Amino acid sequence: MIRRSVIALALAASTFAPVASHAFPFFAKGETAQAKVKMVKMTLKNQTDAPMDVLIEDKPVTIAAKGEYALNAPEGTHVYGTDKAVKVLVTRDLNGSTASFR
């Protein structure tokens, strides 16, 4: 009786194992899943009377005199000045805020 139960259990397990292995990617995150990066919306404001050049990572941007620039960048983005110094490090705490330069 025990032998028949073990054989029946082994047959059932071998029948459902291929189905379960194909279902795995649908229910679990695979290695190719990318982490979601939080996007931050903020404003860069030029308080000077002259245009200001900044680098947002590698992208050059000119902010007009007394002008604003709407920035939508991933968290961790660096904003550099012309002297290559970091002016702003974008974090989730800055979402909706304004960074002014003089």
Tab-separated table of C-alpha atoms in Angstrom:
chain	number	residue	atom	x	y	z
A	1	MET	CA	0.000	0.000	0.000
A	2	ILE	CA	2.792	2.421	0.895
A	3	ARG	CA	4.701	1.435	-2.234
A	4	ARG	CA	1.703	2.321	-4.436
A	5	SER	CA	1.318	5.704	-2.702
A	6	VAL	CA	4.997	6.545	-3.229
A	7	ILE	CA	4.829	5.530	-6.903
A	8	ALA	CA	1.651	7.573	-7.432
A	9	LEU	CA	3.247	10.591	-5.742
A	10	ALA	CA	6.426	10.265	-7.848
A	11	LEU	CA	4.378	10.051	-11.073
A	12	ALA	CA	2.308	13.084	-10.119
A	13	ALA	CA	5.441	15.095	-9.287
A	14	SER	CA	7.137	14.188	-12.555
A	15	THR	CA	4.001	15.174	-14.472
A	16	PHE	CA	3.713	18.666	-12.923
A	17	ALA	CA	7.446	19.518	-12.769
A	18	PRO	CA	7.757	20.612	-16.433
A	19	VAL	CA	4.616	22.750	-16.154
A	20	ALA	CA	5.891	24.439	-12.995
A	21	SER	CA	9.320	25.130	-14.512
A	22	HIS	CA	7.741	26.936	-17.486
A	23	ALA	CA	5.499	28.974	-15.199
A	24	PHE	CA	8.429	30.294	-13.150
A	25	PRO	CA	9.221	33.406	-15.271
A	26	PHE	CA	5.604	34.549	-15.083
A	27	PHE	CA	5.456	34.588	-11.298
A	28	ALA	CA	8.992	35.557	-10.286
A	29	LYS	CA	11.300	38.360	-11.287
A	30	GLY	CA	13.979	37.134	-13.630
A	31	GLU	CA	17.568	38.326	-13.708
A	32	THR	CA	16.794	40.621	-16.630
A	33	ALA	CA	14.346	42.730	-14.607
A	34	GLN	CA	15.596	46.301	-14.244
A	35	ALA	CA	15.245	48.303	-11.084
A	36	LYS	CA	12.815	51.190	-11.308
A	37	VAL	CA	14.544	54.546	-11.100
A	38	LYS	CA	12.599	57.354	-9.471
A	39	MET	CA	12.262	60.383	-11.722
A	40	VAL	CA	12.529	63.799	-10.053
A	41	LYS	CA	10.859	66.937	-11.404
A	42	MET	CA	12.425	70.187	-10.285
A	43	THR	CA	13.255	73.661	-11.576
A	44	LEU	CA	16.697	75.193	-12.115
A	45	LYS	CA	16.532	78.986	-11.836
A	46	ASN	CA	19.169	81.484	-12.993
A	47	GLN	CA	19.126	84.562	-10.723
A	48	THR	CA	21.926	86.390	-12.606
A	49	ASP	CA	21.692	88.986	-15.382
A	50	ALA	CA	23.681	86.795	-17.798
A	51	PRO	CA	22.906	83.410	-19.374
A	52	MET	CA	24.278	80.450	-17.416
A	53	ASP	CA	25.682	77.258	-18.894
A	54	VAL	CA	25.296	74.033	-16.914
A	55	LEU	CA	25.913	70.386	-17.678
A	56	ILE	CA	23.225	67.879	-16.714
A	57	GLU	CA	25.400	64.772	-16.667
A	58	ASP	CA	26.850	65.106	-20.218
A	59	LYS	CA	24.125	67.291	-21.738
A	60	PRO	CA	24.937	71.014	-22.008
A	61	VAL	CA	22.045	73.345	-21.153
A	62	THR	CA	21.927	77.140	-21.220
A	63	ILE	CA	19.572	78.843	-18.775
A	64	ALA	CA	18.568	82.341	-19.897
A	65	ALA	CA	19.206	85.370	-17.698
A	66	LYS	CA	16.565	85.473	-14.958
A	67	GLY	CA	15.150	82.329	-16.583
A	68	GLU	CA	14.120	78.863	-15.471
A	69	TYR	CA	14.692	75.339	-16.770
A	70	ALA	CA	12.276	72.489	-15.969
A	71	LEU	CA	14.346	69.430	-15.125
A	72	ASN	CA	12.941	65.898	-15.201
A	73	ALA	CA	15.844	63.605	-14.402
A	74	PRO	CA	16.455	60.282	-12.660
A	75	GLU	CA	17.495	60.277	-9.054
A	76	GLY	CA	21.283	60.535	-8.709
A	77	THR	CA	21.782	62.907	-11.666
A	78	HIS	CA	24.539	65.510	-11.241
A	79	VAL	CA	24.210	69.102	-12.443
A	80	TYR	CA	27.643	70.673	-13.050
A	81	GLY	CA	28.627	74.292	-13.486
A	82	THR	CA	31.111	75.569	-16.062
A	83	ASP	CA	33.881	75.074	-13.480
A	84	LYS	CA	33.047	71.306	-13.429
A	85	ALA	CA	31.918	71.549	-9.803
A	86	VAL	CA	28.707	69.791	-8.797
A	87	LYS	CA	25.976	72.388	-8.316
A	88	VAL	CA	23.065	70.020	-7.606
A	89	LEU	CA	22.779	66.306	-6.871
A	90	VAL	CA	19.230	65.272	-7.761
A	91	THR	CA	17.561	63.331	-4.938
A	92	ARG	CA	13.934	62.416	-4.306
A	93	ASP	CA	13.808	65.077	-1.567
A	94	LEU	CA	14.157	67.755	-4.280
A	95	ASN	CA	11.026	66.651	-6.140
A	96	GLY	CA	8.931	69.760	-6.900
A	97	SER	CA	11.545	72.205	-5.594
A	98	THR	CA	13.563	75.004	-7.192
A	99	ALA	CA	17.357	75.277	-7.203
A	100	SER	CA	18.457	78.913	-7.680
A	101	PHE	CA	21.887	79.973	-8.936
A	102	ARG	CA	23.460	83.410	-8.390
